Amino acid sequence: MSRLASGLQRLRRSSSPWEVLWSALASCGLVLFSQLAVAMVPRLFPSLSLLAMLPIAGLVFLAAIVVGRLWRRFIGVAASAPLFVLFNILLLWGVYLFVIRRETSSLLDMLINAECALLLWGLYRILSGDPGIVACDSSYLEEAGCKDFVEAICSSEKLPMLSRVRQCTWCKANIRGYDHHCPAFGTCIGQKNHRLFMALLTGFVVAESTYTMCSTKYITRCISSGTIRPENPVSLNMVISTMLFSILQVLWQIAFLMWHIYCICFNIKTDEWVISNFPCFGVFLHQLQVVFSLAVSCS
């Protein structure tokens, strides 16, 4: 199976191409619905500043996601988180190309186009790559006196080759250097893709910050008074909504990036830190992931 096919298999958890197509359409529809909902914020609250619109946009976006998840029960199709990320990249890139680009310098234009292209390439790489899956032969288990692979991991002193190997409760894969399961990318983060994950997370922060800067320049040139008028065209409202979305993304992504830099500096993994410092929370989180994965598979 090719790398692309294996990545798509993790995305869809099914062998049916029709389910992939319907999941892609559901993800695309959810992106459009959530962004259009956020675009209503400047139209409904024209007297507010952009900073005051930010928390309202966050609440509207979360409400749109919740409504979208409830709506899938009626249509019977679940959206895919990696495809949701993909279509958001394409939407921001499209708004930039068709609306903002004419107000951007050539150097900044080359920069943001290169950043978006690299994000798409990085997303493909992390979806199709191997996070560090470990397969253990039965002879090793017999030698260590372990009944199964999970027991061998728990008593890794019997098998040094399984040091820092953890089983992901989401996808049931045994990952060397397991850090966490990333639903946004649809894969585990382990020894073989942790650097790519860090590079991709940094790339999202840089690209969305660049987009925010470009959209801010576009908005300030369109609105000299500093307030949003109700007669603004749809294109301007889309620029404002995607800018607010980018700012919200950057805020939590910077905190997430700083956390992972901290983990790298002290040579710890997210899963290890949660279990060692909050064992009850770690067990609860793992059980919650199992319940959620069962709910997703049954929906």
PDB file of C-alpha atoms in Angstrom:
ATOM      1  CA  MET A   1       0.000   0.000   0.000  1.00  0.00           C
ATOM      2  CA  SER A   2       1.376   3.407  -0.959  1.00  0.00           C
ATOM      3  CA  ARG A   3       2.108   6.087   1.627  1.00  0.00           C
ATOM      4  CA  LEU A   4      -0.780   8.203   0.368  1.00  0.00           C
ATOM      5  CA  ALA A   5      -3.160   5.267   0.573  1.00  0.00           C
ATOM      6  CA  SER A   6      -2.069   4.483   4.120  1.00  0.00           C
ATOM      7  CA  GLY A   7      -2.624   8.101   5.108  1.00  0.00           C
ATOM      8  CA  LEU A   8      -6.083   8.115   3.611  1.00  0.00           C
ATOM      9  CA  GLN A   9      -6.852   4.872   5.403  1.00  0.00           C
ATOM     10  CA  ARG A  10      -6.123   6.530   8.737  1.00  0.00           C
ATOM     11  CA  LEU A  11      -8.271   9.458   7.678  1.00  0.00           C
ATOM     12  CA  ARG A  12     -11.338   7.481   6.845  1.00  0.00           C
ATOM     13  CA  ARG A  13     -10.917   4.272   8.966  1.00  0.00           C
ATOM     14  CA  SER A  14     -12.758   2.538   6.173  1.00  0.00           C
ATOM     15  CA  SER A  15     -11.965   0.951   2.799  1.00  0.00           C
ATOM     16  CA  SER A  16     -14.924   2.492   0.988  1.00  0.00           C
ATOM     17  CA  PRO A  17     -14.006   5.420  -1.312  1.00  0.00           C
ATOM     18  CA  TRP A  18     -17.587   6.699  -1.095  1.00  0.00           C
ATOM     19  CA  GLU A  19     -17.223   7.198   2.644  1.00  0.00           C
ATOM     20  CA  VAL A  20     -14.071   9.217   2.016  1.00  0.00           C
ATOM     21  CA  LEU A  21     -15.942  11.349  -0.523  1.00  0.00           C
ATOM     22  CA  TRP A  22     -18.901  11.964   1.786  1.00  0.00           C
ATOM     23  CA  SER A  23     -16.563  12.700   4.679  1.00  0.00           C
ATOM     24  CA  ALA A  24     -14.709  15.212   2.502  1.00  0.00           C
ATOM     25  CA  LEU A  25     -17.982  16.898   1.514  1.00  0.00           C
ATOM     26  CA  ALA A  26     -19.093  17.007   5.160  1.00  0.00           C
ATOM     27  CA  SER A  27     -15.753  18.504   6.203  1.00  0.00           C
ATOM     28  CA  CYS A  28     -15.910  21.092   3.439  1.00  0.00           C
ATOM     29  CA  GLY A  29     -19.487  21.986   4.369  1.00  0.00           C
ATOM     30  CA  LEU A  30     -18.540  22.335   8.035  1.00  0.00           C
ATOM     31  CA  VAL A  31     -15.671  24.679   7.141  1.00  0.00           C
ATOM     32  CA  LEU A  32     -17.944  26.873   4.999  1.00  0.00           C
ATOM     33  CA  PHE A  33     -20.702  26.873   7.608  1.00  0.00           C
ATOM     34  CA  SER A  34     -18.363  27.810  10.479  1.00  0.00           C
ATOM     35  CA  GLN A  35     -16.592  30.531   8.501  1.00  0.00           C
ATOM     36  CA  LEU A  36     -19.868  32.024   7.246  1.00  0.00           C
ATOM     37  CA  ALA A  37     -21.156  32.011  10.821  1.00  0.00           C
ATOM     38  CA  VAL A  38     -18.085  33.946  11.955  1.00  0.00           C
ATOM     39  CA  ALA A  39     -18.523  36.291   8.974  1.00  0.00           C
ATOM     40  CA  MET A  40     -21.889  37.309  10.423  1.00  0.00           C
ATOM     41  CA  VAL A  41     -20.168  38.820  13.469  1.00  0.00           C
ATOM     42  CA  PRO A  42     -18.980  42.044  11.739  1.00  0.00           C
ATOM     43  CA  ARG A  43     -22.345  42.364  10.007  1.00  0.00           C
ATOM     44  CA  LEU A  44     -24.378  41.976  13.204  1.00  0.00           C
ATOM     45  CA  PHE A  45     -22.026  44.027  15.379  1.00  0.00           C
ATOM     46  CA  PRO A  46     -20.745  46.772  13.061  1.00  0.00           C
ATOM     47  CA  SER A  47     -19.967  49.215  15.875  1.00  0.00           C
ATOM     48  CA  LEU A  48     -17.523  46.907  17.662  1.00  0.00           C
ATOM     49  CA  SER A  49     -13.794  47.045  17.171  1.00  0.00           C
ATOM     50  CA  LEU A  50     -11.933  44.045  15.790  1.00  0.00           C
ATOM     51  CA  LEU A  51     -10.533  43.269  19.237  1.00  0.00           C
ATOM     52  CA  ALA A  52     -14.024  43.223  20.757  1.00  0.00           C
ATOM     53  CA  MET A  53     -15.207  40.925  17.966  1.00  0.00           C
ATOM     54  CA  LEU A  54     -12.563  38.323  18.825  1.00  0.00           C
ATOM     55  CA  PRO A  55     -14.276  36.589  21.806  1.00  0.00           C
ATOM     56  CA  ILE A  56     -17.649  36.754  20.038  1.00  0.00           C
ATOM     57  CA  ALA A  57     -16.107  35.131  16.961  1.00  0.00           C
ATOM     58  CA  GLY A  58     -14.644  32.380  19.154  1.00  0.00           C
ATOM     59  CA  LEU A  59     -18.016  31.589  20.707  1.00  0.00           C
ATOM     60  CA  VAL A  60     -19.755  31.664  17.321  1.00  0.00           C
ATOM     61  CA  PHE A  61     -17.135  29.333  15.839  1.00  0.00           C
ATOM     62  CA  LEU A  62     -17.499  26.833  18.691  1.00  0.00           C
ATOM     63  CA  ALA A  63     -21.288  26.985  18.390  1.00  0.00           C
ATOM     64  CA  ALA A  64     -21.038  26.346  14.646  1.00  0.00           C
ATOM     65  CA  ILE A  65     -18.821  23.308  15.245  1.00  0.00           C
ATOM     66  CA  VAL A  66     -21.271  21.927  17.824  1.00  0.00           C
ATOM     67  CA  VAL A  67     -24.209  22.450  15.445  1.00  0.00           C
ATOM     68  CA  GLY A  68     -22.228  20.772  12.674  1.00  0.00           C
ATOM     69  CA  ARG A  69     -21.482  17.768  14.861  1.00  0.00           C
ATOM     70  CA  LEU A  70     -25.161  17.477  15.806  1.00  0.00           C
ATOM     71  CA  TRP A  71     -26.214  17.792  12.185  1.00  0.00           C
ATOM     72  CA  ARG A  72     -24.078  14.796  11.212  1.00  0.00           C
ATOM     73  CA  ARG A  73     -26.434  12.584  13.191  1.00  0.00           C
ATOM     74  CA  PHE A  74     -29.160  13.476  10.720  1.00  0.00           C
ATOM     75  CA  ILE A  75     -27.096  13.005   7.558  1.00  0.00           C
ATOM     76  CA  GLY A  76     -25.213   9.992   8.915  1.00  0.00           C
ATOM     77  CA  VAL A  77     -21.801  11.245   7.736  1.00  0.00           C
ATOM     78  CA  ALA A  78     -18.972  12.256  10.068  1.00  0.00           C
ATOM     79  CA  ALA A  79     -16.547  15.023   9.137  1.00  0.00           C
ATOM     80  CA  SER A  80     -12.823  14.308   9.230  1.00  0.00           C
ATOM     81  CA  ALA A  81     -10.589  16.483  11.404  1.00  0.00           C
ATOM     82  CA  PRO A  82      -7.589  16.308   9.011  1.00  0.00           C
ATOM     83  CA  LEU A  83      -9.837  17.238   6.086  1.00  0.00           C
ATOM     84  CA  PHE A  84     -11.296  20.049   8.189  1.00  0.00           C
ATOM     85  CA  VAL A  85      -7.752  21.382   8.663  1.00  0.00           C
ATOM     86  CA  LEU A  86      -7.034  20.953   4.948  1.00  0.00           C
ATOM     87  CA  PHE A  87     -10.120  22.850   3.800  1.00  0.00           C
ATOM     88  CA  ASN A  88      -9.442  25.655   6.280  1.00  0.00           C
ATOM     89  CA  ILE A  89      -5.978  26.089   4.757  1.00  0.00           C
ATOM     90  CA  LEU A  90      -7.480  26.142   1.272  1.00  0.00           C
ATOM     91  CA  LEU A  91     -10.160  28.637   2.331  1.00  0.00           C
ATOM     92  CA  LEU A  92      -7.667  31.067   3.872  1.00  0.00           C
ATOM     93  CA  TRP A  93      -5.428  30.729   0.840  1.00  0.00           C
ATOM     94  CA  GLY A  94      -8.379  31.304  -1.500  1.00  0.00           C
ATOM     95  CA  VAL A  95      -9.539  34.431   0.364  1.00  0.00           C
ATOM     96  CA  TYR A  96      -6.005  35.765   0.187  1.00  0.00           C
ATOM     97  CA  LEU A  97      -5.605  35.062  -3.550  1.00  0.00           C
ATOM     98  CA  PHE A  98      -8.946  36.474  -4.653  1.00  0.00           C
ATOM     99  CA  VAL A  99      -9.419  39.358  -2.202  1.00  0.00           C
ATOM    100  CA  ILE A 100      -6.353  40.404  -0.197  1.00  0.00           C
ATOM    101  CA  ARG A 101      -3.586  39.810  -2.716  1.00  0.00           C
ATOM    102  CA  ARG A 102      -4.065  43.030  -4.692  1.00  0.00           C
ATOM    103  CA  GLU A 103      -3.241  45.045  -1.568  1.00  0.00           C
ATOM    104  CA  THR A 104      -0.113  43.038  -0.699  1.00  0.00           C
ATOM    105  CA  SER A 105       3.490  43.679  -1.695  1.00  0.00           C
ATOM    106  CA  SER A 106       5.211  41.231  -4.025  1.00  0.00           C
ATOM    107  CA  LEU A 107       7.630  40.037  -1.319  1.00  0.00           C
ATOM    108  CA  LEU A 108       4.855  39.359   1.180  1.00  0.00           C
ATOM    109  CA  ASP A 109       2.840  37.706  -1.589  1.00  0.00           C
ATOM    110  CA  MET A 110       5.652  35.253  -2.316  1.00  0.00           C
ATOM    111  CA  LEU A 111       6.059  34.572   1.410  1.00  0.00           C
ATOM    112  CA  ILE A 112       2.446  33.719   2.196  1.00  0.00           C
ATOM    113  CA  ASN A 113       2.033  31.592  -0.941  1.00  0.00           C
ATOM    114  CA  ALA A 114       5.161  29.622  -0.044  1.00  0.00           C
ATOM    115  CA  GLU A 115       3.913  29.175   3.532  1.00  0.00           C
ATOM    116  CA  CYS A 116       0.531  27.824   2.408  1.00  0.00           C
ATOM    117  CA  ALA A 117       2.182  25.451  -0.079  1.00  0.00           C
ATOM    118  CA  LEU A 118       4.553  24.173   2.619  1.00  0.00           C
ATOM    119  CA  LEU A 119       1.622  23.631   5.003  1.00  0.00           C
ATOM    120  CA  LEU A 120      -0.123  21.442   2.431  1.00  0.00           C
ATOM    121  CA  TRP A 121       3.078  19.501   1.809  1.00  0.00           C
ATOM    122  CA  GLY A 122       3.699  19.070   5.536  1.00  0.00           C
ATOM    123  CA  LEU A 123       0.113  17.928   6.099  1.00  0.00           C
ATOM    124  CA  TYR A 124       0.518  15.304   3.395  1.00  0.00           C
ATOM    125  CA  ARG A 125       3.809  14.142   4.872  1.00  0.00           C
ATOM    126  CA  ILE A 126       2.509  13.724   8.414  1.00  0.00           C
ATOM    127  CA  LEU A 127      -0.640  11.947   7.214  1.00  0.00           C
ATOM    128  CA  SER A 128       1.268   9.513   5.023  1.00  0.00           C
ATOM    129  CA  GLY A 129       4.305   8.976   7.237  1.00  0.00           C
ATOM    130  CA  ASP A 130       5.104   6.451   9.957  1.00  0.00           C
ATOM    131  CA  PRO A 131       5.007   7.879  13.505  1.00  0.00           C
ATOM    132  CA  GLY A 132       7.209   5.041  14.782  1.00  0.00           C
ATOM    133  CA  ILE A 133       4.991   1.966  14.874  1.00  0.00           C
ATOM    134  CA  VAL A 134       6.635  -0.952  16.680  1.00  0.00           C
ATOM    135  CA  ALA A 135       5.852  -4.580  15.879  1.00  0.00           C
ATOM    136  CA  CYS A 136       7.092  -7.190  18.350  1.00  0.00           C
ATOM    137  CA  ASP A 137       7.592 -10.813  17.414  1.00  0.00           C
ATOM    138  CA  SER A 138       5.930 -13.449  19.599  1.00  0.00           C
ATOM    139  CA  SER A 139       9.315 -14.993  20.376  1.00  0.00           C
ATOM    140  CA  TYR A 140      10.341 -11.819  22.201  1.00  0.00           C
ATOM    141  CA  LEU A 141       7.205 -11.971  24.313  1.00  0.00           C
ATOM    142  CA  GLU A 142       7.851 -15.585  25.264  1.00  0.00           C
ATOM    143  CA  GLU A 143      11.442 -14.769  26.162  1.00  0.00           C
ATOM    144  CA  ALA A 144      10.331 -11.918  28.431  1.00  0.00           C
ATOM    145  CA  GLY A 145       7.527 -13.999  29.960  1.00  0.00           C
ATOM    146  CA  CYS A 146       4.803 -11.570  28.862  1.00  0.00           C
ATOM    147  CA  LYS A 147       1.362 -12.609  27.715  1.00  0.00           C
ATOM    148  CA  ASP A 148       0.798  -9.785  25.244  1.00  0.00           C
ATOM    149  CA  PHE A 149       2.375  -6.644  23.848  1.00  0.00           C
ATOM    150  CA  VAL A 150       0.700  -4.317  26.370  1.00  0.00           C
ATOM    151  CA  GLU A 151       2.193  -6.258  29.277  1.00  0.00           C
ATOM    152  CA  ALA A 152       5.587  -6.133  27.605  1.00  0.00           C
ATOM    153  CA  ILE A 153       5.333  -2.351  27.292  1.00  0.00           C
ATOM    154  CA  CYS A 154       4.321  -1.946  30.933  1.00  0.00           C
ATOM    155  CA  SER A 155       7.348  -3.989  32.022  1.00  0.00           C
ATOM    156  CA  SER A 156       9.791  -2.576  29.483  1.00  0.00           C
ATOM    157  CA  GLU A 157      12.781  -3.460  31.690  1.00  0.00           C
ATOM    158  CA  LYS A 158      12.303  -7.045  30.474  1.00  0.00           C
ATOM    159  CA  LEU A 159      12.597  -5.834  26.878  1.00  0.00           C
ATOM    160  CA  PRO A 160      14.901  -2.801  26.494  1.00  0.00           C
ATOM    161  CA  MET A 161      13.814  -2.510  22.865  1.00  0.00           C
ATOM    162  CA  LEU A 162      10.383  -1.401  24.110  1.00  0.00           C
ATOM    163  CA  SER A 163      11.694   1.511  26.182  1.00  0.00           C
ATOM    164  CA  ARG A 164       9.410   4.577  25.816  1.00  0.00           C
ATOM    165  CA  VAL A 165       6.987   2.588  23.654  1.00  0.00           C
ATOM    166  CA  ARG A 166       3.343   3.312  24.412  1.00  0.00           C
ATOM    167  CA  GLN A 167       0.086   2.005  23.017  1.00  0.00           C
ATOM    168  CA  CYS A 168      -2.209   4.716  21.699  1.00  0.00           C
ATOM    169  CA  THR A 169      -5.690   4.274  23.150  1.00  0.00           C
ATOM    170  CA  TRP A 170      -7.154   6.014  20.108  1.00  0.00           C
ATOM    171  CA  CYS A 171      -5.801   3.909  17.236  1.00  0.00           C
ATOM    172  CA  LYS A 172      -4.393   0.936  19.251  1.00  0.00           C
ATOM    173  CA  ALA A 173      -0.977   1.324  17.612  1.00  0.00           C
ATOM    174  CA  ASN A 174       2.258   0.754  19.554  1.00  0.00           C
ATOM    175  CA  ILE A 175       4.391   3.860  19.022  1.00  0.00           C
ATOM    176  CA  ARG A 176       8.037   4.368  19.936  1.00  0.00           C
ATOM    177  CA  GLY A 177       8.568   7.737  21.582  1.00  0.00           C
ATOM    178  CA  TYR A 178       4.789   8.211  21.824  1.00  0.00           C
ATOM    179  CA  ASP A 179       3.887  11.802  22.724  1.00  0.00           C
ATOM    180  CA  HIS A 180       0.149  12.047  22.022  1.00  0.00           C
ATOM    181  CA  HIS A 181      -2.505  11.286  19.444  1.00  0.00           C
ATOM    182  CA  CYS A 182      -3.231  14.359  17.341  1.00  0.00           C
ATOM    183  CA  PRO A 183      -6.867  14.331  16.121  1.00  0.00           C
ATOM    184  CA  ALA A 184      -6.250  17.397  13.931  1.00  0.00           C
ATOM    185  CA  PHE A 185      -3.675  15.478  11.877  1.00  0.00           C
ATOM    186  CA  GLY A 186      -5.352  12.099  12.297  1.00  0.00           C
ATOM    187  CA  THR A 187      -2.205  10.329  13.456  1.00  0.00           C
ATOM    188  CA  CYS A 188      -0.054   9.613  16.486  1.00  0.00           C
ATOM    189  CA  ILE A 189       2.959  11.783  17.232  1.00  0.00           C
ATOM    190  CA  GLY A 190       5.968   9.610  17.923  1.00  0.00           C
ATOM    191  CA  GLN A 191       9.698   9.316  17.444  1.00  0.00           C
ATOM    192  CA  LYS A 192       9.679   9.356  13.631  1.00  0.00           C
ATOM    193  CA  ASN A 193       7.328  12.297  13.041  1.00  0.00           C
ATOM    194  CA  HIS A 194       7.841  14.502  16.119  1.00  0.00           C
ATOM    195  CA  ARG A 195      10.207  16.865  14.288  1.00  0.00           C
ATOM    196  CA  LEU A 196       7.772  17.138  11.409  1.00  0.00           C
ATOM    197  CA  PHE A 197       4.966  17.819  13.883  1.00  0.00           C
ATOM    198  CA  MET A 198       6.957  20.635  15.501  1.00  0.00           C
ATOM    199  CA  ALA A 199       7.841  22.086  12.102  1.00  0.00           C
ATOM    200  CA  LEU A 200       4.211  21.885  10.983  1.00  0.00           C
ATOM    201  CA  LEU A 201       2.928  23.482  14.196  1.00  0.00           C
ATOM    202  CA  THR A 202       5.462  26.294  13.807  1.00  0.00           C
ATOM    203  CA  GLY A 203       4.447  26.650  10.175  1.00  0.00           C
ATOM    204  CA  PHE A 204       0.798  27.094  11.125  1.00  0.00           C
ATOM    205  CA  VAL A 205       1.706  29.835  13.620  1.00  0.00           C
ATOM    206  CA  VAL A 206       3.882  31.656  11.069  1.00  0.00           C
ATOM    207  CA  ALA A 207       1.426  31.297   8.169  1.00  0.00           C
ATOM    208  CA  GLU A 208      -1.599  32.409  10.182  1.00  0.00           C
ATOM    209  CA  SER A 209       0.357  35.324  11.642  1.00  0.00           C
ATOM    210  CA  THR A 210       1.362  36.380   8.129  1.00  0.00           C
ATOM    211  CA  TYR A 211      -2.239  36.065   6.962  1.00  0.00           C
ATOM    212  CA  THR A 212      -3.399  38.160   9.935  1.00  0.00           C
ATOM    213  CA  MET A 213      -0.887  40.866   9.026  1.00  0.00           C
ATOM    214  CA  CYS A 214      -1.975  40.904   5.376  1.00  0.00           C
ATOM    215  CA  SER A 215      -5.682  40.961   6.223  1.00  0.00           C
ATOM    216  CA  THR A 216      -5.151  43.719   8.800  1.00  0.00           C
ATOM    217  CA  LYS A 217      -3.483  45.897   6.165  1.00  0.00           C
ATOM    218  CA  TYR A 218      -6.346  45.189   3.768  1.00  0.00           C
ATOM    219  CA  ILE A 219      -8.992  46.062   6.370  1.00  0.00           C
ATOM    220  CA  THR A 220      -7.292  49.297   7.451  1.00  0.00           C
ATOM    221  CA  ARG A 221      -7.128  50.426   3.834  1.00  0.00           C
ATOM    222  CA  CYS A 222     -10.799  49.610   3.260  1.00  0.00           C
ATOM    223  CA  ILE A 223     -12.059  51.159   6.496  1.00  0.00           C
ATOM    224  CA  SER A 224     -10.398  54.409   7.440  1.00  0.00           C
ATOM    225  CA  SER A 225     -12.700  55.091  10.392  1.00  0.00           C
ATOM    226  CA  GLY A 226     -11.682  51.918  12.298  1.00  0.00           C
ATOM    227  CA  THR A 227     -15.273  50.617  12.618  1.00  0.00           C
ATOM    228  CA  ILE A 228     -17.196  48.106  10.538  1.00  0.00           C
ATOM    229  CA  ARG A 229     -20.073  49.526   8.508  1.00  0.00           C
ATOM    230  CA  PRO A 230     -23.162  47.349   7.926  1.00  0.00           C
ATOM    231  CA  GLU A 231     -22.993  47.911   4.160  1.00  0.00           C
ATOM    232  CA  ASN A 232     -19.637  46.144   3.860  1.00  0.00           C
ATOM    233  CA  PRO A 233     -19.452  43.639   0.995  1.00  0.00           C
ATOM    234  CA  VAL A 234     -19.344  39.905   1.609  1.00  0.00           C
ATOM    235  CA  SER A 235     -15.679  39.754   0.598  1.00  0.00           C
ATOM    236  CA  LEU A 236     -14.677  42.192   3.335  1.00  0.00           C
ATOM    237  CA  ASN A 237     -16.685  40.263   5.915  1.00  0.00           C
ATOM    238  CA  MET A 238     -14.917  37.059   4.839  1.00  0.00           C
ATOM    239  CA  VAL A 239     -11.551  38.761   5.263  1.00  0.00           C
ATOM    240  CA  ILE A 240     -12.525  39.874   8.762  1.00  0.00           C
ATOM    241  CA  SER A 241     -13.879  36.438   9.735  1.00  0.00           C
ATOM    242  CA  THR A 242     -10.823  34.560   8.456  1.00  0.00           C
ATOM    243  CA  MET A 243      -8.565  37.063  10.228  1.00  0.00           C
ATOM    244  CA  LEU A 244     -10.420  36.521  13.518  1.00  0.00           C
ATOM    245  CA  PHE A 245     -10.206  32.760  12.972  1.00  0.00           C
ATOM    246  CA  SER A 246      -6.455  33.011  12.347  1.00  0.00           C
ATOM    247  CA  ILE A 247      -5.914  35.031  15.525  1.00  0.00           C
ATOM    248  CA  LEU A 248      -7.848  32.483  17.585  1.00  0.00           C
ATOM    249  CA  GLN A 249      -5.796  29.690  16.058  1.00  0.00           C
ATOM    250  CA  VAL A 250      -2.496  31.447  16.718  1.00  0.00           C
ATOM    251  CA  LEU A 251      -3.357  32.040  20.391  1.00  0.00           C
ATOM    252  CA  TRP A 252      -3.778  28.380  21.302  1.00  0.00           C
ATOM    253  CA  GLN A 253      -1.120  27.159  18.864  1.00  0.00           C
ATOM    254  CA  ILE A 254       1.543  29.377  20.470  1.00  0.00           C
ATOM    255  CA  ALA A 255       0.658  27.974  23.910  1.00  0.00           C
ATOM    256  CA  PHE A 256       0.745  24.437  22.480  1.00  0.00           C
ATOM    257  CA  LEU A 257       4.091  25.101  20.768  1.00  0.00           C
ATOM    258  CA  MET A 258       5.628  26.492  23.952  1.00  0.00           C
ATOM    259  CA  TRP A 259       4.485  23.402  25.844  1.00  0.00           C
ATOM    260  CA  HIS A 260       6.195  21.082  23.354  1.00  0.00           C
ATOM    261  CA  ILE A 261       9.381  23.156  23.436  1.00  0.00           C
ATOM    262  CA  TYR A 262       9.327  22.752  27.219  1.00  0.00           C
ATOM    263  CA  CYS A 263       8.916  18.979  26.822  1.00  0.00           C
ATOM    264  CA  ILE A 264      11.838  18.817  24.395  1.00  0.00           C
ATOM    265  CA  CYS A 265      14.088  20.786  26.740  1.00  0.00           C
ATOM    266  CA  PHE A 266      13.405  18.409  29.644  1.00  0.00           C
ATOM    267  CA  ASN A 267      13.163  15.224  27.519  1.00  0.00           C
ATOM    268  CA  ILE A 268       9.613  14.345  28.518  1.00  0.00           C
ATOM    269  CA  LYS A 269       6.575  13.264  26.543  1.00  0.00           C
ATOM    270  CA  THR A 270       3.080  14.666  26.900  1.00  0.00           C
ATOM    271  CA  ASP A 271       1.609  11.246  27.687  1.00  0.00           C
ATOM    272  CA  GLU A 272       4.316  10.533  30.287  1.00  0.00           C
ATOM    273  CA  TRP A 273       3.863  13.938  31.943  1.00  0.00           C
ATOM    274  CA  VAL A 274       0.081  13.568  32.204  1.00  0.00           C
ATOM    275  CA  ILE A 275       0.289  10.059  33.658  1.00  0.00           C
ATOM    276  CA  SER A 276       3.067  10.901  36.145  1.00  0.00           C
ATOM    277  CA  ASN A 277       1.598  14.187  37.401  1.00  0.00           C
ATOM    278  CA  PHE A 278      -2.117  13.497  37.048  1.00  0.00           C
ATOM    279  CA  PRO A 279      -2.559   9.704  37.072  1.00  0.00           C
ATOM    280  CA  CYS A 280      -6.318   9.897  37.625  1.00  0.00           C
ATOM    281  CA  PHE A 281      -6.667  12.462  34.870  1.00  0.00           C
ATOM    282  CA  GLY A 282      -4.484  10.348  32.597  1.00  0.00           C
ATOM    283  CA  VAL A 283      -6.673   7.284  33.129  1.00  0.00           C
ATOM    284  CA  PHE A 284      -9.795   9.406  32.638  1.00  0.00           C
ATOM    285  CA  LEU A 285      -8.384  10.915  29.465  1.00  0.00           C
ATOM    286  CA  HIS A 286      -7.519   7.516  28.056  1.00  0.00           C
ATOM    287  CA  GLN A 287     -10.972   6.158  28.909  1.00  0.00           C
ATOM    288  CA  LEU A 288     -12.558   9.224  27.338  1.00  0.00           C
ATOM    289  CA  GLN A 289     -10.565   8.658  24.150  1.00  0.00           C
ATOM    290  CA  VAL A 290     -11.698   5.047  24.039  1.00  0.00           C
ATOM    291  CA  VAL A 291     -15.351   5.990  24.533  1.00  0.00           C
ATOM    292  CA  PHE A 292     -15.100   8.737  21.929  1.00  0.00           C
ATOM    293  CA  SER A 293     -13.432   6.456  19.396  1.00  0.00           C
ATOM    294  CA  LEU A 294     -16.188   3.878  19.925  1.00  0.00           C
ATOM    295  CA  ALA A 295     -18.823   6.573  19.466  1.00  0.00           C
ATOM    296  CA  VAL A 296     -17.173   7.714  16.238  1.00  0.00           C
ATOM    297  CA  SER A 297     -16.976   4.175  14.896  1.00  0.00           C
ATOM    298  CA  CYS A 298     -20.642   3.558  15.703  1.00  0.00           C
ATOM    299  CA  SER A 299     -21.909   6.865  14.265  1.00  0.00           C
TER     300      SER A 299
END
